[in-house]
Short mmCIF file of C-alpha atoms in Angstrom, two decimals:
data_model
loop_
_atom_site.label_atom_id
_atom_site.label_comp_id
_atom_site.label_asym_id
_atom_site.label_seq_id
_atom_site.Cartn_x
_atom_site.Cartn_y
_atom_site.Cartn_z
CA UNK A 1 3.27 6.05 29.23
CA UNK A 2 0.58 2.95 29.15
CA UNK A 3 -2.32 2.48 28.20
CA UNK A 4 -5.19 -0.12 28.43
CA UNK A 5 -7.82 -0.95 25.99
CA UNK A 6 -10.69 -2.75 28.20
CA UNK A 7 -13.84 -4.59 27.55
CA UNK A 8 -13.22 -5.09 24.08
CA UNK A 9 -16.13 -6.92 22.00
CA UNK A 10 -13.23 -8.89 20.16
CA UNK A 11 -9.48 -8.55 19.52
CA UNK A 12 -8.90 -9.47 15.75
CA UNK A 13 -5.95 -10.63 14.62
CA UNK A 14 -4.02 -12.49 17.34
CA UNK A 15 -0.58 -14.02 16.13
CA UNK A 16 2.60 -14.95 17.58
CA UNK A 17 5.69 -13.69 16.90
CA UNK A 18 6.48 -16.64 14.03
CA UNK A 19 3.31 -15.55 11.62
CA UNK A 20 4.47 -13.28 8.86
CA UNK A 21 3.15 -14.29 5.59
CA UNK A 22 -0.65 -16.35 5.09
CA UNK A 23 -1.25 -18.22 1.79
CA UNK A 24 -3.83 -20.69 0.35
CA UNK A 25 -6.72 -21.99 3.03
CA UNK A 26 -4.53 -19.73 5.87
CA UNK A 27 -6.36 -16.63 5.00
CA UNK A 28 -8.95 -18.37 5.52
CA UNK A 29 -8.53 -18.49 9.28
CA UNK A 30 -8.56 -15.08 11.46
CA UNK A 31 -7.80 -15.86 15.11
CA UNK A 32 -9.39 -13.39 17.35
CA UNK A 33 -10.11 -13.00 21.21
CA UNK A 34 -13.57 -11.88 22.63
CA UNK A 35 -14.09 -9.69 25.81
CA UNK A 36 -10.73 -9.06 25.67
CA UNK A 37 -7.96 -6.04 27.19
CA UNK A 38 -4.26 -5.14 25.60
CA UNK A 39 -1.85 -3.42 27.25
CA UNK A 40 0.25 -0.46 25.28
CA UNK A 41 3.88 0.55 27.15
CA UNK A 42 5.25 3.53 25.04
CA UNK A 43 4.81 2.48 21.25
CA UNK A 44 4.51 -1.27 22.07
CA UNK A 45 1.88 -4.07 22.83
CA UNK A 46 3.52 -5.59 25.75
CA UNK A 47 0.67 -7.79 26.62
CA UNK A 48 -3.42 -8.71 25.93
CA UNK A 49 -5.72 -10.90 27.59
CA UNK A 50 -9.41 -12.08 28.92
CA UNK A 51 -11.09 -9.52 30.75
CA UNK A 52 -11.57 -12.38 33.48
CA UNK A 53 -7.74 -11.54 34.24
CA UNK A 54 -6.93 -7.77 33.68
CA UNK A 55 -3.83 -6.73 34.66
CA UNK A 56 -3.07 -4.94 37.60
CA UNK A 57 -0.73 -1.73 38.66
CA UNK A 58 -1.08 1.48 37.80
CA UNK A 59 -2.07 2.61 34.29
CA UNK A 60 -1.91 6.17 32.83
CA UNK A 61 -5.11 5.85 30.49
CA UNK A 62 -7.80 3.65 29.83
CA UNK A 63 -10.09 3.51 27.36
CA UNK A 64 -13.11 1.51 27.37
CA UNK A 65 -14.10 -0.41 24.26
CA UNK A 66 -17.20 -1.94 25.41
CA UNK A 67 -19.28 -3.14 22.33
CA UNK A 68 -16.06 -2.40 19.71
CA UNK A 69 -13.34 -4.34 18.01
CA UNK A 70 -10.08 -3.83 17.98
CA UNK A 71 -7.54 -4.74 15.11
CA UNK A 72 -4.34 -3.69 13.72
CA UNK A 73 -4.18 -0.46 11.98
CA UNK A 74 -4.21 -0.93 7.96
CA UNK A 75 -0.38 -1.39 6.34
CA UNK A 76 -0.80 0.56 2.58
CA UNK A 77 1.64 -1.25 0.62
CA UNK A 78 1.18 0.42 -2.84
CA UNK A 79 0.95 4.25 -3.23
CA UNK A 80 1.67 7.24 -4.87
CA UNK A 81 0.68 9.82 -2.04
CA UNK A 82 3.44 12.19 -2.55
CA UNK A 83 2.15 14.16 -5.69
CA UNK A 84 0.93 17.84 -6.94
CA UNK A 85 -2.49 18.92 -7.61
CA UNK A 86 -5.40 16.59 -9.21
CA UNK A 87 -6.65 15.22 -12.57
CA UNK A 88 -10.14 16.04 -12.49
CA UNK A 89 -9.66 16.45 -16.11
CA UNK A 90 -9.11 13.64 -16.57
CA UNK A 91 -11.91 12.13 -15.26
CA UNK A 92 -14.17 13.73 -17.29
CA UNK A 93 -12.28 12.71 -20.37
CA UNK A 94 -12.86 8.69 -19.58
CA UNK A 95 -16.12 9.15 -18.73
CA UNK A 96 -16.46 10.82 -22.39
CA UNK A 97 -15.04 7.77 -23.74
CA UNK A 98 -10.96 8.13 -23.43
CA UNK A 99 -9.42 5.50 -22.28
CA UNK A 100 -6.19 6.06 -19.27
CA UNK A 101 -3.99 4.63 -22.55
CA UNK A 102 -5.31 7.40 -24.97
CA UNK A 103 -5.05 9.82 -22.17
CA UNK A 104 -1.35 9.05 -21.32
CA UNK A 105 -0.16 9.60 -25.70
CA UNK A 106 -2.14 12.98 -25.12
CA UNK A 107 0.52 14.16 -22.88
CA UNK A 108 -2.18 13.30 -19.94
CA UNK A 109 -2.18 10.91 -17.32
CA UNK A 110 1.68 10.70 -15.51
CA UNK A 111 2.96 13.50 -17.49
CA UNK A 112 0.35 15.46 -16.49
CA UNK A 113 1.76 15.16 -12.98
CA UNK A 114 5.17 14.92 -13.37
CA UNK A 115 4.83 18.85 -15.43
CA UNK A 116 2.64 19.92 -11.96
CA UNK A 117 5.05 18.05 -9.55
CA UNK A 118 8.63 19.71 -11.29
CA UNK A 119 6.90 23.02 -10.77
CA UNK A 120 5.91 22.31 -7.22
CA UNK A 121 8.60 23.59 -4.75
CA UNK A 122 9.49 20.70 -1.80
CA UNK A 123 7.55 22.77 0.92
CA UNK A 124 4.31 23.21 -0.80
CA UNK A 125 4.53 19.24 -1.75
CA UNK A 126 5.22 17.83 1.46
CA UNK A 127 2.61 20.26 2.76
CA UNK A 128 -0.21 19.03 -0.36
CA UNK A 129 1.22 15.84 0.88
CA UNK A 130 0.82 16.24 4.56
CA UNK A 131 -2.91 16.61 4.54
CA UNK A 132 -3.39 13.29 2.03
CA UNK A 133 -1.25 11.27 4.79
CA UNK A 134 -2.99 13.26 8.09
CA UNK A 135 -6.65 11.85 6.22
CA UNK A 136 -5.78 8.44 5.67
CA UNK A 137 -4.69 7.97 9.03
CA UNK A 138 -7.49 8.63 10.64
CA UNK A 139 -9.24 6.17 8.17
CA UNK A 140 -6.81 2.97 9.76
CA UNK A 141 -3.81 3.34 7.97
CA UNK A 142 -0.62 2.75 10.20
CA UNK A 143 1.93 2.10 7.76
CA UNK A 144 2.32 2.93 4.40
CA UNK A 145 4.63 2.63 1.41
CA UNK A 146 5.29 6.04 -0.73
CA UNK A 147 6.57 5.87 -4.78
CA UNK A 148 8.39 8.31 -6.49
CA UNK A 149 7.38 7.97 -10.14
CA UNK A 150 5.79 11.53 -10.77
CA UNK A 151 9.02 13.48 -10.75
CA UNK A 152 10.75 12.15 -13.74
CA UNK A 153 14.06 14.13 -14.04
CA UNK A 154 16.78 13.30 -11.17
CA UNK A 155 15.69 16.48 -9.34
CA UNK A 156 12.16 16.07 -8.90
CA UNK A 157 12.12 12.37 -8.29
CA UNK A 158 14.43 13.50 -4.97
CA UNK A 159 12.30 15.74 -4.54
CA UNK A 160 9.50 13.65 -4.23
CA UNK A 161 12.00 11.00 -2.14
CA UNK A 162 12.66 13.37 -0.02
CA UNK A 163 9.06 14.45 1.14
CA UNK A 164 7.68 11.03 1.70
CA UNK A 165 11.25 10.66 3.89
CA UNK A 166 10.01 13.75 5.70
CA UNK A 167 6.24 12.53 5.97
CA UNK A 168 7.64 9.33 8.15
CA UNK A 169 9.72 11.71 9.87
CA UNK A 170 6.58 14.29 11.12
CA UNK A 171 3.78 11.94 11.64
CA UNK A 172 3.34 8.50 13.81
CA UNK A 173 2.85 6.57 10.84
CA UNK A 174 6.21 3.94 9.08
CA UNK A 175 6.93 5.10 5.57
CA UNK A 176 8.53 2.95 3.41
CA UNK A 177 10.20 4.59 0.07
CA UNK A 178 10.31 3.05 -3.10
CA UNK A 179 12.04 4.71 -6.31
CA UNK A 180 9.68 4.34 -9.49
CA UNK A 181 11.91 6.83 -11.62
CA UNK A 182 10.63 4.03 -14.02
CA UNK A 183 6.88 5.01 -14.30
CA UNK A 184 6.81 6.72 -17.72
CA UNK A 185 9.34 8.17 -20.33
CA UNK A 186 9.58 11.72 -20.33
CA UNK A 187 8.25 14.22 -23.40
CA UNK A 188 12.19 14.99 -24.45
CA UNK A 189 13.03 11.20 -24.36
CA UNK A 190 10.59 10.47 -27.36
CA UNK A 191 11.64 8.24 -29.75
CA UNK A 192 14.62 7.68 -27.01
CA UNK A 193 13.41 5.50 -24.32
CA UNK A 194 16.70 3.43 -24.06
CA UNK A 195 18.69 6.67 -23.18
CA UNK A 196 16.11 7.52 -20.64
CA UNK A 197 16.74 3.99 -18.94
CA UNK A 198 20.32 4.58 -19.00
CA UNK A 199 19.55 8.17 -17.24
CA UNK A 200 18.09 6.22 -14.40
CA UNK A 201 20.12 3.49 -14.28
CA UNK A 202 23.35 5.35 -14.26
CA UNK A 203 22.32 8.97 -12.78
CA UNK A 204 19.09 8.39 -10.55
CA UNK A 205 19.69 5.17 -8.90
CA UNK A 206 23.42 6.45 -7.53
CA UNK A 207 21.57 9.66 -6.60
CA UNK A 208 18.72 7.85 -4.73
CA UNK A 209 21.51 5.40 -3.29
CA UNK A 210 23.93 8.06 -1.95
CA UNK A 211 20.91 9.66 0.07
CA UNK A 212 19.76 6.99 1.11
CA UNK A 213 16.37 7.86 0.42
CA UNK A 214 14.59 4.62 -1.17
CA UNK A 215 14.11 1.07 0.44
CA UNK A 216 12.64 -0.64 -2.82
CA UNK A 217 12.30 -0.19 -6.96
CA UNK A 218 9.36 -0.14 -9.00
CA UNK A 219 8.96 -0.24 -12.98
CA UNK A 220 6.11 -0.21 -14.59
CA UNK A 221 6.36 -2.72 -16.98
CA UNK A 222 3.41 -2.78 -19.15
CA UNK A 223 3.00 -1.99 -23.33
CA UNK A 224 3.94 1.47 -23.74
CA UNK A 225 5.75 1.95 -20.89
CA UNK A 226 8.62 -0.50 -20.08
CA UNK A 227 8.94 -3.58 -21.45
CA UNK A 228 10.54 -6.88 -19.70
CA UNK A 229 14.16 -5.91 -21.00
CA UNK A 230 13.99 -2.59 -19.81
CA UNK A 231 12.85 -3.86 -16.65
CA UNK A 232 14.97 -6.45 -16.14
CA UNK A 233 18.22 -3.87 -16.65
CA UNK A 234 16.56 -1.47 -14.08
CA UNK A 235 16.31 -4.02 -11.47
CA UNK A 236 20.00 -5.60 -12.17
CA UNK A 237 21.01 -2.03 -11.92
CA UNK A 238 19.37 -1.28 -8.51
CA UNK A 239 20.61 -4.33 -7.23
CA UNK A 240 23.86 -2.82 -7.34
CA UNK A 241 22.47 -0.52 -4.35
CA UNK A 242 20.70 -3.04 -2.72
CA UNK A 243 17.06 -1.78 -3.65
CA UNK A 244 14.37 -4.93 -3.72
CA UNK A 245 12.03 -4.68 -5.99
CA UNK A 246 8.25 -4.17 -5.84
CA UNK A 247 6.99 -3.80 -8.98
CA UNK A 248 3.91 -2.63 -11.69
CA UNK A 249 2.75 -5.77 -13.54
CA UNK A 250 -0.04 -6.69 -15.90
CA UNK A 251 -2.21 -3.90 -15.16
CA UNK A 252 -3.22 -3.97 -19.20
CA UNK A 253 -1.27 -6.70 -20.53
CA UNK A 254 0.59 -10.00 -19.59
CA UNK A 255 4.11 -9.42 -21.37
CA UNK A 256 6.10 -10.99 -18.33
CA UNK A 257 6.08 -8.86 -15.96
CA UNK A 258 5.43 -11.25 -13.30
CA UNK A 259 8.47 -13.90 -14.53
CA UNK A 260 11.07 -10.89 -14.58
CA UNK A 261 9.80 -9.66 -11.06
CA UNK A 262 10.24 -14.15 -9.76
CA UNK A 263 13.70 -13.32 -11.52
CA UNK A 264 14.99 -11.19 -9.05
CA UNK A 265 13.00 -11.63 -6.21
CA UNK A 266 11.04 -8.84 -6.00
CA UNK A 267 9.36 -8.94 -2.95
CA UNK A 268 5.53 -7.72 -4.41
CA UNK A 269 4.21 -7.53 -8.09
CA UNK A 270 1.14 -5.56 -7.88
CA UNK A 271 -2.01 -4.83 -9.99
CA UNK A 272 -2.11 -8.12 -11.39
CA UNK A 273 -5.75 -7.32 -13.04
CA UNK A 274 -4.24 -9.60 -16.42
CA UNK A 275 -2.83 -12.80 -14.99
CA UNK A 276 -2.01 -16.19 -16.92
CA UNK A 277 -1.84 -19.20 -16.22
CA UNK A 278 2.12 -18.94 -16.35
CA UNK A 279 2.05 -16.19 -14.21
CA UNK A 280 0.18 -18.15 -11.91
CA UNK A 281 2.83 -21.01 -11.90
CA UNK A 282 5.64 -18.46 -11.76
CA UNK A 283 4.22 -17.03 -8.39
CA UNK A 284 3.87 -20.11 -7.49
CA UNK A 285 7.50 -20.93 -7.22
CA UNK A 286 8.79 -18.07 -5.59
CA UNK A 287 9.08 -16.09 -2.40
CA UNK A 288 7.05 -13.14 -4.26
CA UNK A 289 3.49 -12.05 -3.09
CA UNK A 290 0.51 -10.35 -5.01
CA UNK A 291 -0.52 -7.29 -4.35
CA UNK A 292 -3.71 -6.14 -5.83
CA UNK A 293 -5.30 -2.61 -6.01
CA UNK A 294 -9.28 -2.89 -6.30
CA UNK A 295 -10.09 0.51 -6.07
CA UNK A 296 -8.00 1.40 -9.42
CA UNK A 297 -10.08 -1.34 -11.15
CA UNK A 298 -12.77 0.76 -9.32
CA UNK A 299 -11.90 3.89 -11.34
CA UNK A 300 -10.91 3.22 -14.42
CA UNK A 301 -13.86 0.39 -15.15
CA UNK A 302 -10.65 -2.30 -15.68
CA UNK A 303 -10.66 -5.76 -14.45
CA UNK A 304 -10.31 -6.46 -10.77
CA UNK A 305 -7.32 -8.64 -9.78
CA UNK A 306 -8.85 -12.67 -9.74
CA UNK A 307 -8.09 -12.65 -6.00
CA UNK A 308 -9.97 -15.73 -5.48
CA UNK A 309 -8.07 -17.95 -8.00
CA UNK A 310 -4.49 -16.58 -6.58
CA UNK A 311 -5.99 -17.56 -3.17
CA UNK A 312 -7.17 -20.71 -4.24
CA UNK A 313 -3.57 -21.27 -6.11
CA UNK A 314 -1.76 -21.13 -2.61
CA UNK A 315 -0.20 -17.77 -3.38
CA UNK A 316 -0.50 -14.89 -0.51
CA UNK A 317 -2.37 -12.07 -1.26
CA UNK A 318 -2.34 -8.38 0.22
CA UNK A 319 -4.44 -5.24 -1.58
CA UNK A 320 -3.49 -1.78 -0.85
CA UNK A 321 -5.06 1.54 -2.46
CA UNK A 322 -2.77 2.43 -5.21
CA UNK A 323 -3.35 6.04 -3.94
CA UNK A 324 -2.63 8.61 -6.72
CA UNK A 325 -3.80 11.25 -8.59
CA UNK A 326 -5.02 9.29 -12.07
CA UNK A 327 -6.43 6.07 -11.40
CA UNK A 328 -7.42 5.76 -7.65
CA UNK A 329 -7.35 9.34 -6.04
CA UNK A 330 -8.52 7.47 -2.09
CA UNK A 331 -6.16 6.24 0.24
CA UNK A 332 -9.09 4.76 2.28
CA UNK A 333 -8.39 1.16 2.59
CA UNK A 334 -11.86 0.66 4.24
CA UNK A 335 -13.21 0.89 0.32
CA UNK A 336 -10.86 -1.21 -0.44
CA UNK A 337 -11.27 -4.20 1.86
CA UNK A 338 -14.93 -3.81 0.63
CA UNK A 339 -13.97 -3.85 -3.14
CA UNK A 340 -11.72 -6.74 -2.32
CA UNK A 341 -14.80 -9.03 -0.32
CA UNK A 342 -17.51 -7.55 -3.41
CA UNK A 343 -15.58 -7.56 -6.10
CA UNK A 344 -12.81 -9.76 -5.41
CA UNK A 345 -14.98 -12.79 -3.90
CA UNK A 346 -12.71 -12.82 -0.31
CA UNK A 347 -14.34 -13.58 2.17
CA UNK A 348 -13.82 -10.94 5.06
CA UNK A 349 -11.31 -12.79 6.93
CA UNK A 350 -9.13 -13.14 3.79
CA UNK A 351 -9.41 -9.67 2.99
CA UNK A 352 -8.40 -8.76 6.69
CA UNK A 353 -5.03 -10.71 6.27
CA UNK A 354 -4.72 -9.12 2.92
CA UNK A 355 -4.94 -5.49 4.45
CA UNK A 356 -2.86 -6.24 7.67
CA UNK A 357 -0.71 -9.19 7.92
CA UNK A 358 0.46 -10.05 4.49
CA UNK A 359 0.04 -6.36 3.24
CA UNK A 360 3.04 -5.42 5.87
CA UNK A 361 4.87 -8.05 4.34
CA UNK A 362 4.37 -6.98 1.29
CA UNK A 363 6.15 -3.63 2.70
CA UNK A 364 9.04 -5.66 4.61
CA UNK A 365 7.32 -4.60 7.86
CA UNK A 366 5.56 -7.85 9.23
CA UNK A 367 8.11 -8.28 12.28
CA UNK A 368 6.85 -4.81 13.37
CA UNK A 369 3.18 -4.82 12.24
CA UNK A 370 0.23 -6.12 10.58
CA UNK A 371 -1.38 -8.11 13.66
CA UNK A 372 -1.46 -8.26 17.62
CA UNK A 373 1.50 -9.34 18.73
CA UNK A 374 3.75 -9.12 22.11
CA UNK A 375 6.42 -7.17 21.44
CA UNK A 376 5.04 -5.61 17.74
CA UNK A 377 4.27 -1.62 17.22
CA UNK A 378 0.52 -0.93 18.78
CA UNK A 379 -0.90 0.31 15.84
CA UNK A 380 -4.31 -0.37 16.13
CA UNK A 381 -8.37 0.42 15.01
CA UNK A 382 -10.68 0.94 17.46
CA UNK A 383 -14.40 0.79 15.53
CA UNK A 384 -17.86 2.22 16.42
CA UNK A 385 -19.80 0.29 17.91
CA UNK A 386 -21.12 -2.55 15.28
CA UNK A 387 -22.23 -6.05 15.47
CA UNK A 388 -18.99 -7.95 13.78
CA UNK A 389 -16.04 -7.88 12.23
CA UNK A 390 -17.63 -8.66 9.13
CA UNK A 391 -19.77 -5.54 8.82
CA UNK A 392 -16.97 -3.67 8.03
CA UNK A 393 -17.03 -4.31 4.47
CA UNK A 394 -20.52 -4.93 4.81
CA UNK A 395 -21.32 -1.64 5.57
CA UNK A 396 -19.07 0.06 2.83
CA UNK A 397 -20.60 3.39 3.01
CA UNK A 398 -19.71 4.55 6.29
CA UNK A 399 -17.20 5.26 8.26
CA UNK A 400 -17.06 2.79 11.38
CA UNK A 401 -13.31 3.69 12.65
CA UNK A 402 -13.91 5.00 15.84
CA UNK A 403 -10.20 5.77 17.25
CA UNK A 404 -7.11 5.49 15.16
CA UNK A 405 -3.27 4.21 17.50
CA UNK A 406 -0.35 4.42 15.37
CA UNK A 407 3.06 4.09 16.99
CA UNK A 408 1.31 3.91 20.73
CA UNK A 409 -0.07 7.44 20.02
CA UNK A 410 -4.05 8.65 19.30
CA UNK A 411 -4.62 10.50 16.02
#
């Protein structure tokens, strides 16, 4: 089946095939394409244009986009979508003055959901998980990357595996998995944290391996967590299965998260809301990219991520929602390319390539997605009608998404 998009206002996003990764004074620079047309064959964009030459032959659908803009769908690099229940609680306690740390030794915070997700059977999780995924897509979001993290014993973190393998599997939408059986130590590993490591190390990583249900690794490595040497033995172990990392740094603390990450190549560290100057210079020299996660500094009343000295240090940046149940319950990455512009200081084109270009990148997905291409998946955003690209984050409070394409199919 094809379809054409006609009479579109302007076509954002227009790369070749070459353009994977923007840094520095490149985000800077969004080429788009005004009264425009695209062409969808199947799940592909085959072809785009002027409307002064629309193609000809016989199409199956059209649908006229006079007065919108088109642009590819939103890639999600960072989130924890697959999890059980809420922490309203929570909520309530930090605004009565707890902080997430003083939560967490309570037996709150990840516990909390780890206890609700081991009690959770795998139906009633993918289907808690189903309606998170079936919401965000209609909000732009056309890829997306799903952690483990809230399982925390070899079965549940499957578990969890297994529905965000399932989720990819049901909906139009690429999943990417990443194993994060590193996101918190356990109640019966007090006092024992080095036996827990070895647990995932030599019992969880083989188990995650031989079903092939994980494409990256993620530690959090932060003070009372998992420190740099824990980390570093996590990710020499997962190496072992071939697992890249993309991992939790300097959300509270700069303990060297980011120089263990350079180490071994991850290819994100994300949060970043601490960052040094040596972390800076670190970045610097690698092949690594930032991620940062503006609505969580939204929610817990942190720092935001110093997106505009990153940018201005040549280092690519992509933000993503850090969707979970603690510290940013929204998976709508509108908010969050309006915290990034507000908060952040990008300007809207930068936050654009942060949401869509580099962000699939950040998710190994930017030969497939994250702009219009020949040849790459049509995922794409058709808005409202509204007067530019830049009223998008503008206009925070509304919703200005008017159609939602994700693998060459309406949602």
């Amino acid at each position: 089946m094809n379809v054409l998009l006609t009479n579109i206002k302007e076509l954002l996003q227009i790369r070749d095939a070459s353009t994977h990764l923007l840094k520095g004074s490149e985000m800077k620079h969004l080429p788009t394409l005004k009264n425009a047309w695209l062409l969808i064959e199947d799940d592909t964009i085959v072809d785009f244009g002027s409307m002064m030459a629309q193609p000809e032959g016989n199409i199956d659908k059209t649908i006229d986009c006079s007065g919108k803009i088109v642009l590819p769908s939103w890639c999600d690099s960072h989130t924890h979508i697959v999890f059980a229940g809420n922490r309203e609680q929570e909520f309530v306690d930090r605004i009565n003055g707890l902080t997430y740390q003083e939560i967490a030794l309570k037996g709150g915070g990840i516990l909390n959901s780890a206890e609700k997700l081991q009690l959770t059977s795998e139906d009633d999780l993918f289907a808690q998980s189903a309606q998170r995924l079936e919401e965000v897509m209609k909000l732009g979001t056309g890829a997306i990357e799903i952690k483990s993290g809230y399982g925390l014993t070899t079965e549940a973190e499957l578990k969890m595996l297994r529905v965000a393998k399932r989720l990819g599997q049901t909906y139009p939408v690429t999943v990417r998995t990443t194993f994060l059986g590193a996101h918190a130590l356990p109640k019966e590993f007090t006092n024992k944290k080095d036996d827990y490591v070895d647990l995932i190390c030599n019992e969880m990583l083989p188990a995650v391996a031989s079903e092939n249900l994980a494409d990256y690794v993620d530690v959090f490595c932060e003070e009372g967590y998992f420190s740099v040497k824990d980390t570093d033995k996590i990710l020499s172990a997962a190496s072992k299965y071939g697992l890249t990392p993309k991992i939790h740094v300097n959300q509270f603390n700069s303990i060297g998260g980011v120089a263990v990450g350079v180490k071994h190549n991850a290819l994100s560290v994300d949060h970043l809301e601490i960052v040094s100057d040596d972390d800076i210079r670190e970045l610097q020299h690698s092949n690594t990219i930032a991620v940062a996660l503006p609505a969580c500094s939204f929610f817990l009343s942190i720092p935001y991520t110093p997106g505009r000295a990153l940018i201005d240090a040549g280092i690519p940046l992509a933000i993503a929602t850090d969707f979970n149940p603690g510290s940013s319950p929204t998976g709508n990455m509108n908010f969050v390319l309006a915290a990034a512009c507000i908060k952040m200081k990008l300007t809207p084109e930068e936050a654009i390539n942060a949401a869509t270009i580099n962000a699939a990148h950040a998710m190994g997905l930017s030969h497939t997605h994250g702009s219009i291409t020949k040849g790459k998946k049509a995922n794409l955003i058709i808005t409202k009608e509204i007067p530019s690209y830049g009223f998008l984050p503008y206009s925070f409070g509304s919703n200005y998404i008017e159609q939602v394409i994700c693998n060459g199919e309406l949602v």
